[in-house]
CSV table of C-alpha atoms and ligand atoms in Angstrom, one decimal:
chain,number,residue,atom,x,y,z
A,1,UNK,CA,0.0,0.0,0.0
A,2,UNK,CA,3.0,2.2,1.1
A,3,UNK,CA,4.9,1.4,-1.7
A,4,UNK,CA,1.6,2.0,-4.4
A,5,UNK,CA,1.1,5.5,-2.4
A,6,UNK,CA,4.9,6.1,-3.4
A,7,UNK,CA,4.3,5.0,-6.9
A,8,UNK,CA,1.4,7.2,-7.7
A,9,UNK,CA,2.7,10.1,-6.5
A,10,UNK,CA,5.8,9.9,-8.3
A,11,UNK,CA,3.7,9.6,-11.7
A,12,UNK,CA,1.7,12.6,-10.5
A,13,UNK,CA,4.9,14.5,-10.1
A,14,UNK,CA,6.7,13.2,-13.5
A,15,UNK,CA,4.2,14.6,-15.1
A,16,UNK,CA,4.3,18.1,-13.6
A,17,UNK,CA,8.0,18.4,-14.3
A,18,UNK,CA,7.9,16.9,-17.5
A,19,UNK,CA,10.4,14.6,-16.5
A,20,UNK,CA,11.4,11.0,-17.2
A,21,UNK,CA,13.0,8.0,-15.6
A,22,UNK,CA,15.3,6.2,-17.0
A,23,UNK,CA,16.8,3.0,-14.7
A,24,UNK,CA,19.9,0.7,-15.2
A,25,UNK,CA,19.1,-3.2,-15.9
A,26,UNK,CA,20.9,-3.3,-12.2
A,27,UNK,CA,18.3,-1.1,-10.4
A,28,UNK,CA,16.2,-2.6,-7.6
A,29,UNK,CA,12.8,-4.0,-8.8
A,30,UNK,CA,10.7,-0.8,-7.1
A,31,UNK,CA,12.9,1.3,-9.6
A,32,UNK,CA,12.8,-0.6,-12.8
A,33,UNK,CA,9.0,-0.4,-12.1
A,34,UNK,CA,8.4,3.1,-11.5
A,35,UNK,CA,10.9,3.6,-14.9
A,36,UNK,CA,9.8,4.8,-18.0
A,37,UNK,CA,13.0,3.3,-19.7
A,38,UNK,CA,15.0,0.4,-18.3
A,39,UNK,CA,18.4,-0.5,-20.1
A,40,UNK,CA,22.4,-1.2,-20.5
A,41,UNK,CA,24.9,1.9,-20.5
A,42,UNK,CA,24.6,2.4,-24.0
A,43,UNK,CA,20.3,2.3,-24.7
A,44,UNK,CA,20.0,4.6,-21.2
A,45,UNK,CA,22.9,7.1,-23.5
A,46,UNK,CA,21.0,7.0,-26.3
A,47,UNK,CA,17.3,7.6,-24.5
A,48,UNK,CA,19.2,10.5,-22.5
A,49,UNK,CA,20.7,12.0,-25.8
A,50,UNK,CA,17.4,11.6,-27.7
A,51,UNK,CA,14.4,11.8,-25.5
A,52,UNK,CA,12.1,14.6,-25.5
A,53,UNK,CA,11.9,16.1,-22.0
A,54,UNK,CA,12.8,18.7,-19.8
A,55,UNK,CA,14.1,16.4,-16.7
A,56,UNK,CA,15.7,13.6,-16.8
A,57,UNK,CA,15.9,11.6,-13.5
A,58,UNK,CA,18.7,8.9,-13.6
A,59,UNK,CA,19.0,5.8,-11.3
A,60,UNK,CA,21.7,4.5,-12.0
A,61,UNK,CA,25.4,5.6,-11.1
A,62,UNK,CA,27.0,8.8,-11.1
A,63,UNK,CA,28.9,7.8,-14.1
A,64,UNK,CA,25.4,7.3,-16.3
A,65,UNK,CA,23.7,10.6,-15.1
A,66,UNK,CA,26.8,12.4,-16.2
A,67,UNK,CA,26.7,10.7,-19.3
A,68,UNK,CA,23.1,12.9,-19.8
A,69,UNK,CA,24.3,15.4,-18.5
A,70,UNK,CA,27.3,16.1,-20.8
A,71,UNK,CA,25.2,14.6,-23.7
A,72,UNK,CA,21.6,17.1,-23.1
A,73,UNK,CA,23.2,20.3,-21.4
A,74,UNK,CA,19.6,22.1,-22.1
A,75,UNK,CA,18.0,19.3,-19.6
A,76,UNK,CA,18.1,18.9,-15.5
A,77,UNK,CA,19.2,15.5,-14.5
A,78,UNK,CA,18.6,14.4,-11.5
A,79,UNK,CA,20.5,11.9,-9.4
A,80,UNK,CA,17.7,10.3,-6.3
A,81,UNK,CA,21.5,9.1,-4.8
A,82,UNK,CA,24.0,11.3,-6.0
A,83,UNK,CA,26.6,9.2,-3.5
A,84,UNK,CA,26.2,6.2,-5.6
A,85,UNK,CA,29.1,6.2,-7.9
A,86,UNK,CA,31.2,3.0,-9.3
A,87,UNK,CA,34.3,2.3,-7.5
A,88,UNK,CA,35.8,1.3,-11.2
A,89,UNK,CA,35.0,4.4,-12.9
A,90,UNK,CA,36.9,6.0,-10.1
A,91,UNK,CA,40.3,4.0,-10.5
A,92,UNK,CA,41.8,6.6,-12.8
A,93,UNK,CA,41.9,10.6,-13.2
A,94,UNK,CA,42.2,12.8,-15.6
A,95,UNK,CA,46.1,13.2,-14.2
A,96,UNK,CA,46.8,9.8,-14.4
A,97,UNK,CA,45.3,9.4,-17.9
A,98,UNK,CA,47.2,12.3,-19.0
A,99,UNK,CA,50.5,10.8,-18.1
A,100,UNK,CA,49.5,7.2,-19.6
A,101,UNK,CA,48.9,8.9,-22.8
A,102,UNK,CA,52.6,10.9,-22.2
A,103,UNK,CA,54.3,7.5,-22.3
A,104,UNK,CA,52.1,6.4,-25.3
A,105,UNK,CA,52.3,9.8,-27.2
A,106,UNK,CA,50.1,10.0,-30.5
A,107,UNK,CA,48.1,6.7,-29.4
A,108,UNK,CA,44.0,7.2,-29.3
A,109,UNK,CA,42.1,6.3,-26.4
A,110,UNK,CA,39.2,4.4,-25.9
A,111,UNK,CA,37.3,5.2,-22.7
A,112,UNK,CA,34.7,2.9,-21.4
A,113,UNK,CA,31.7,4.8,-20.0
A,114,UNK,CA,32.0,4.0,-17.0
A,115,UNK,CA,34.5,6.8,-16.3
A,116,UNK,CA,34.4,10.1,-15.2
A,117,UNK,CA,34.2,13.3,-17.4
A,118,UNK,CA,37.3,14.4,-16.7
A,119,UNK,CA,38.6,10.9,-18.1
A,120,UNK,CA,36.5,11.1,-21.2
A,121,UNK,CA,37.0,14.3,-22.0
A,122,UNK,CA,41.0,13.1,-22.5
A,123,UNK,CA,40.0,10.2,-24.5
A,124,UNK,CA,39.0,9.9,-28.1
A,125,UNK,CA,36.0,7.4,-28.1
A,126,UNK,CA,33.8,5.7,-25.3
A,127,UNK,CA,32.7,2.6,-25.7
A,128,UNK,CA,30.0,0.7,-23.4
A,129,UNK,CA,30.2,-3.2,-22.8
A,130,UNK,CA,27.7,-3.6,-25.7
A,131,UNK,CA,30.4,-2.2,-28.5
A,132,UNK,CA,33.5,-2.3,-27.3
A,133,UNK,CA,35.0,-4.1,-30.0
A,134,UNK,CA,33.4,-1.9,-32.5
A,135,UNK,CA,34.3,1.1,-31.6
A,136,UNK,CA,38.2,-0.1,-31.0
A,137,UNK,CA,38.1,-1.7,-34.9
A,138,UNK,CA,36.4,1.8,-35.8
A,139,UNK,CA,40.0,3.4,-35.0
A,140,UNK,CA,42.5,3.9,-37.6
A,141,UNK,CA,45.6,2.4,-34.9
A,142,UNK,CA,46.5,-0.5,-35.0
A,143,UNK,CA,47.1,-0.1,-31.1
A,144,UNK,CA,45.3,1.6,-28.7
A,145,UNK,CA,45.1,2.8,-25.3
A,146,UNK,CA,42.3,1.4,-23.5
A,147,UNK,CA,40.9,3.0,-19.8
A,148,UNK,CA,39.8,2.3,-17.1
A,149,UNK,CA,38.4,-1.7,-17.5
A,150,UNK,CA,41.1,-4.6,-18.0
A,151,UNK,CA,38.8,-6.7,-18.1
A,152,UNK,CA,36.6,-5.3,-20.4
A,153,UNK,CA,40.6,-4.6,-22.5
A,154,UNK,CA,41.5,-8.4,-22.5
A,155,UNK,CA,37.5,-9.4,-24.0
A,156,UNK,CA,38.2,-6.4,-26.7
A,157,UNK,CA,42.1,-8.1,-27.4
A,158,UNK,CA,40.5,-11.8,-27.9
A,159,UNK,CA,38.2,-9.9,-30.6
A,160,UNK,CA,40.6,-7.8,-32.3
A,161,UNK,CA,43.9,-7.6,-34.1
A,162,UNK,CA,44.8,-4.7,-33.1
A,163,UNK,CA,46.8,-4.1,-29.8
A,164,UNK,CA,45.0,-3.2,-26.2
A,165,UNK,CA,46.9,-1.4,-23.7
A,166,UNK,CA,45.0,-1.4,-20.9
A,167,UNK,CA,44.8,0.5,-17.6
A,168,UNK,CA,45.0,-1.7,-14.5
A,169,UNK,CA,40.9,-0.9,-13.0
A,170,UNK,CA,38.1,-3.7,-12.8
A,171,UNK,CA,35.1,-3.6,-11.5
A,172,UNK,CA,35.0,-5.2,-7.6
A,173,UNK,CA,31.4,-6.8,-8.3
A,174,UNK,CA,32.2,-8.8,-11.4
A,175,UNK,CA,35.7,-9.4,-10.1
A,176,UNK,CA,34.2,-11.3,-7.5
A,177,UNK,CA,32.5,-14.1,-9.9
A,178,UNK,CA,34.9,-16.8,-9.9
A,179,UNK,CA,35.1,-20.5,-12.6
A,180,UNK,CA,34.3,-22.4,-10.0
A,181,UNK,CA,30.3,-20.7,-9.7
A,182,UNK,CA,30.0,-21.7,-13.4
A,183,UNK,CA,31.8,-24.7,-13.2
A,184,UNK,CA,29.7,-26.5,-10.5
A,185,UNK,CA,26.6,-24.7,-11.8
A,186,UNK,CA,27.1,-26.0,-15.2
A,187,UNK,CA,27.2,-29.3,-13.1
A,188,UNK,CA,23.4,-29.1,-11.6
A,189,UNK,CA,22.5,-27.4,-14.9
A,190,UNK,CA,23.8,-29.0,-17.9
A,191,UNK,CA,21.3,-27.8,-20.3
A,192,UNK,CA,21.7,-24.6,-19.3
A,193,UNK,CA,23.0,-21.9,-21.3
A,194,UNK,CA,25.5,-19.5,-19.4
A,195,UNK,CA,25.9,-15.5,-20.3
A,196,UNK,CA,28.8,-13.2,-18.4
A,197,UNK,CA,29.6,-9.9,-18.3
A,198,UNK,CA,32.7,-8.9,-20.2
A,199,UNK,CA,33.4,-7.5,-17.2
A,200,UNK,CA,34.1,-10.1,-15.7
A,201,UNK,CA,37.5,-12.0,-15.6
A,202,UNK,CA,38.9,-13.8,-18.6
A,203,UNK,CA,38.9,-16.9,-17.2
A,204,UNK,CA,35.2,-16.3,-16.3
A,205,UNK,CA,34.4,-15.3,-19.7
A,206,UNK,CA,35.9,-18.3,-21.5
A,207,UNK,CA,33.4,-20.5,-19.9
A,208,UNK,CA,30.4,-18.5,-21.2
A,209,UNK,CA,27.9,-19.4,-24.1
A,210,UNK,CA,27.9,-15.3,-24.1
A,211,UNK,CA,30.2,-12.4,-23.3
A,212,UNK,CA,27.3,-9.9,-23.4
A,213,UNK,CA,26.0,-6.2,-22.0
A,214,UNK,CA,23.3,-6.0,-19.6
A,215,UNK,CA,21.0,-5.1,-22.8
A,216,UNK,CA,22.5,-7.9,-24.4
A,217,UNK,CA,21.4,-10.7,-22.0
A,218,UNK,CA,17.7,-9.2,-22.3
A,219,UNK,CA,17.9,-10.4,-25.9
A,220,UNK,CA,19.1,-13.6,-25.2
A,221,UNK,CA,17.2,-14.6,-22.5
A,222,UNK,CA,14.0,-14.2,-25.2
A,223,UNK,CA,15.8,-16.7,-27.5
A,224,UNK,CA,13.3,-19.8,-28.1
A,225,UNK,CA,16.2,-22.2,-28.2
A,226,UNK,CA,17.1,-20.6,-23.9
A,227,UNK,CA,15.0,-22.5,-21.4
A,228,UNK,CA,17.4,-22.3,-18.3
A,229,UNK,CA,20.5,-19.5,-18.3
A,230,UNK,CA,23.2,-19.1,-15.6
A,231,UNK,CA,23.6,-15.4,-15.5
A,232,UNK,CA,27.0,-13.7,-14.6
A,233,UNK,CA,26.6,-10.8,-13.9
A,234,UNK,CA,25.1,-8.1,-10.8
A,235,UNK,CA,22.3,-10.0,-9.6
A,236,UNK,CA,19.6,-6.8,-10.1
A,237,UNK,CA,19.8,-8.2,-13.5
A,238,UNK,CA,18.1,-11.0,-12.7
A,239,UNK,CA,14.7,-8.9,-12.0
A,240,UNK,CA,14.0,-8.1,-15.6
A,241,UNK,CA,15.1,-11.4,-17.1
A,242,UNK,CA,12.7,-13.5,-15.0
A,243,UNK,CA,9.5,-10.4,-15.4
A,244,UNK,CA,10.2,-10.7,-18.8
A,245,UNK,CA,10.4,-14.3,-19.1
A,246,UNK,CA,8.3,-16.2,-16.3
A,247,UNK,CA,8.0,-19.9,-17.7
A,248,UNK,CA,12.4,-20.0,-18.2
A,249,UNK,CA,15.0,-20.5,-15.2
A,250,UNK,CA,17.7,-18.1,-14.1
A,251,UNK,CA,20.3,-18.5,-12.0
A,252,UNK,CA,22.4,-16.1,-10.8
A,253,UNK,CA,26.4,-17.3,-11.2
A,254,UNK,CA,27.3,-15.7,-7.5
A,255,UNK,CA,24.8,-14.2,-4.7
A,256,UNK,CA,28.2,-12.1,-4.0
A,257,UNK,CA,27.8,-10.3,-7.1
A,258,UNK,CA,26.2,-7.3,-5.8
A,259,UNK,CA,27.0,-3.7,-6.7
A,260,UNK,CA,26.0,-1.8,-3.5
A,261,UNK,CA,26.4,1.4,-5.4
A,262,UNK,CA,23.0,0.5,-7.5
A,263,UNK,CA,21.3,-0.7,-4.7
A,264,UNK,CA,21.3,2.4,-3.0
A,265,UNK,CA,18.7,4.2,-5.3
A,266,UNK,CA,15.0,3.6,-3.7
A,267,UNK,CA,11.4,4.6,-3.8
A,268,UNK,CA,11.7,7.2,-1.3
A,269,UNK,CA,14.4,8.7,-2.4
A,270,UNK,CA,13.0,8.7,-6.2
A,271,UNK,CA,10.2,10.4,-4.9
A,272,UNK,CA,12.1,12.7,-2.6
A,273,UNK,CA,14.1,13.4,-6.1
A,274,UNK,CA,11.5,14.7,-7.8
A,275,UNK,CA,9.7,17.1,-5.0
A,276,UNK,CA,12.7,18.6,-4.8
A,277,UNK,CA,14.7,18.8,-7.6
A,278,UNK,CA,17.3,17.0,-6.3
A,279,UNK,CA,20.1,16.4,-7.2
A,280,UNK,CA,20.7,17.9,-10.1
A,281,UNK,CA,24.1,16.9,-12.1
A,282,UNK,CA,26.0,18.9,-13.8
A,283,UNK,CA,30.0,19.0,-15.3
A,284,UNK,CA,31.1,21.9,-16.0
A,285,UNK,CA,31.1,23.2,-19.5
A,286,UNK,CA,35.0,23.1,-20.2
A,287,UNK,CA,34.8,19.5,-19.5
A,288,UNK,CA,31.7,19.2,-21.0
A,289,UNK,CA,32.6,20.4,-24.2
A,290,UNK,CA,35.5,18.0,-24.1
A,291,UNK,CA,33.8,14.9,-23.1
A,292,UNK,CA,30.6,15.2,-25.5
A,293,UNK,CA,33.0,14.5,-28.7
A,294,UNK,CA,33.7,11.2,-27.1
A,295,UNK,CA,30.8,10.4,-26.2
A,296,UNK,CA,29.6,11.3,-29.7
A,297,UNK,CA,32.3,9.6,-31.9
A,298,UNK,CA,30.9,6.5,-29.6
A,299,UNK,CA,27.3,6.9,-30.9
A,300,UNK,CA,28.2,6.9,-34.5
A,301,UNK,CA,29.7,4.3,-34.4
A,302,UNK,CA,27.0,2.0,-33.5
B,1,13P,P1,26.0,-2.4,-19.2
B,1,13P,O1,26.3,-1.3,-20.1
B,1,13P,O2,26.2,-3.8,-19.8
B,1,13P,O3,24.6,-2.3,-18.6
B,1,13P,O4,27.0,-2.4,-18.0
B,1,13P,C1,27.1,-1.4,-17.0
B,1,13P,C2,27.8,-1.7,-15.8
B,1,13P,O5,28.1,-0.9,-15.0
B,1,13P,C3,28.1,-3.1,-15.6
B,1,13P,O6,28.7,-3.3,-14.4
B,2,SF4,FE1,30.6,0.0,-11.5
B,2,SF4,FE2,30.8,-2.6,-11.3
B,2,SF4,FE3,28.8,-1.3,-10.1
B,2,SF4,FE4,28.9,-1.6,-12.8
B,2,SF4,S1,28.6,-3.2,-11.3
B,2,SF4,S2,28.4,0.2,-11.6
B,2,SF4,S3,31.1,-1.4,-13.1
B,2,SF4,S4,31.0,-1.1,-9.6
């Protein structure tokens, strides 16, 4: 009852402020619900670039509202928790990028979104998980520098001719996703398919039917031929896949794969969000100007 109170008026006010909600595949299920758009990295960049609106609130992490935020300057968007951020995005600096491209001089950069401004606005091209390989066989080098991910680096390397250096950051959630989960899952399971994050280690990733985004495993999971998938990845993600698809099985790879960070975005605090325009995100507009390129270069290219 609490929770449909909460609900209705948040629609009440979404419509005052013209505002939409856009939520990560991650998000708890109270957010995903009260979203207008639900999505990986790259569908919730192109819905922010795109959508006609005059708010945008973002739950997600900081890293995805800032992606708006540099992309639709003329919009507020809103963070309900602006302290959730991602501890990977936050593993290197604009300093420390600036003196890995001095010892690589003349080499472009390929920034994964989840990265700060400051980062992107030194790097050539973003990528997201879902075209990573893409955008790094868009380049004209034949090597390339590659921030903040290593993980994300080595899955781009296995797909690519060209050569990934890659900055030392990973993501502590899909770090924490060992062989053994799949292993002796794939042992109760056998028909099961198995999908992973390319976040997620290599040797992780080599035992999966699918090295795939977020938005990618939504696709998957609709396949006729998938009846039961072991899913490696945050375990929000598991929310949408079973909504979507209640007669199929999904198992998630590791209960420890939890990203506090996009857990910390609730029905309160969406609604709290909205009455008071809170809080609203913004880079400022030297960095801005910098970063959009990348994050432009990124959306042409897929
Ligand atoms: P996706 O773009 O695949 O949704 O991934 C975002 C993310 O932060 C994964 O940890
Ligand atoms: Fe960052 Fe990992 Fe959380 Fe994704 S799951 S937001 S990469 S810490």
């Amino acid at each position: 009852m609490y929770t449909e109170l909460i609900s209705h008026k948040i629609a009440e006010l979404k419509k005052e402020r013209k505002a939409v909600i856009l939520a990560h595949n991650y998000q708890l299920g109270e957010i995903q619900e009260a979203a207008d758009f639900v999505g990986d990295s790259l569908e919730l960049a192109r819905k922010a670039a795109n959508i006609d609106a005059e708010v945008i609130v973002f739950c997600g992490v900081h890293f995805m509202a800032e992606t708006a935020a540099i992309l639709s300057p003329e919009k507020t968007v809103l963070a309900p928790e602006p302290k959730a951020g991602c501890p990977m995005a936050d593993m290197i600096s604009g300093a420390e990028l600036r003196e890995f491209k001095a010892r690589y001089p003349g080499l472009p950069v390929v920034c994964y979104v989840n990265s700060t401004a400051e980062v992107k606005a030194e790097s050539d091209i973003c990528c997201t998980s879902a075209n990573a390989v893409k955008v790094v066989e868009s380049l004209k080098s034949d090597t390339v520098l590659f921030v903040p991910d290593q993980y994300l680096g080595a899955f781009v390397q296995a797909h690519t001719a060209k050569k990934i250096i890659s900055w030392p950051g990973y993501c502590p959630c899909h770090a924490r996703i060992k062989p053994e989960d799949i292993l002796n899952l794939k042992k109760h399971y056998p028909k099961a398919k198995v999908v992973v994050h390319p976040e997620s280690r290599p040797e992780v990733t080599a035992l999966a039917d699918g090295v795939l985004s977020t938005g990618q495993m939504v696709t998957y999971a609709a396949r006729a031929d998938v009846k039961e998938l072991i899913v490696g990845t945050e375990i929000g993600m598991l929310y949408r896949l079973r909504k979507e698809n209640p007669n199929k099985l999904f198992i998630p790879v590791s209960e420890q794969a939890v990203c506090a960070n996009m857990k910390m975005t609730t029905l309160p605090k969406l609604l709290a969000s909205l009455e008071n325009m809170q809080t609203v995100v913004s880079v400022p507009e030297e960095i801005r100007r910098k970063a959009v390129g990348a994050v432009e270069r990124m959306l042409k290219v897929t």
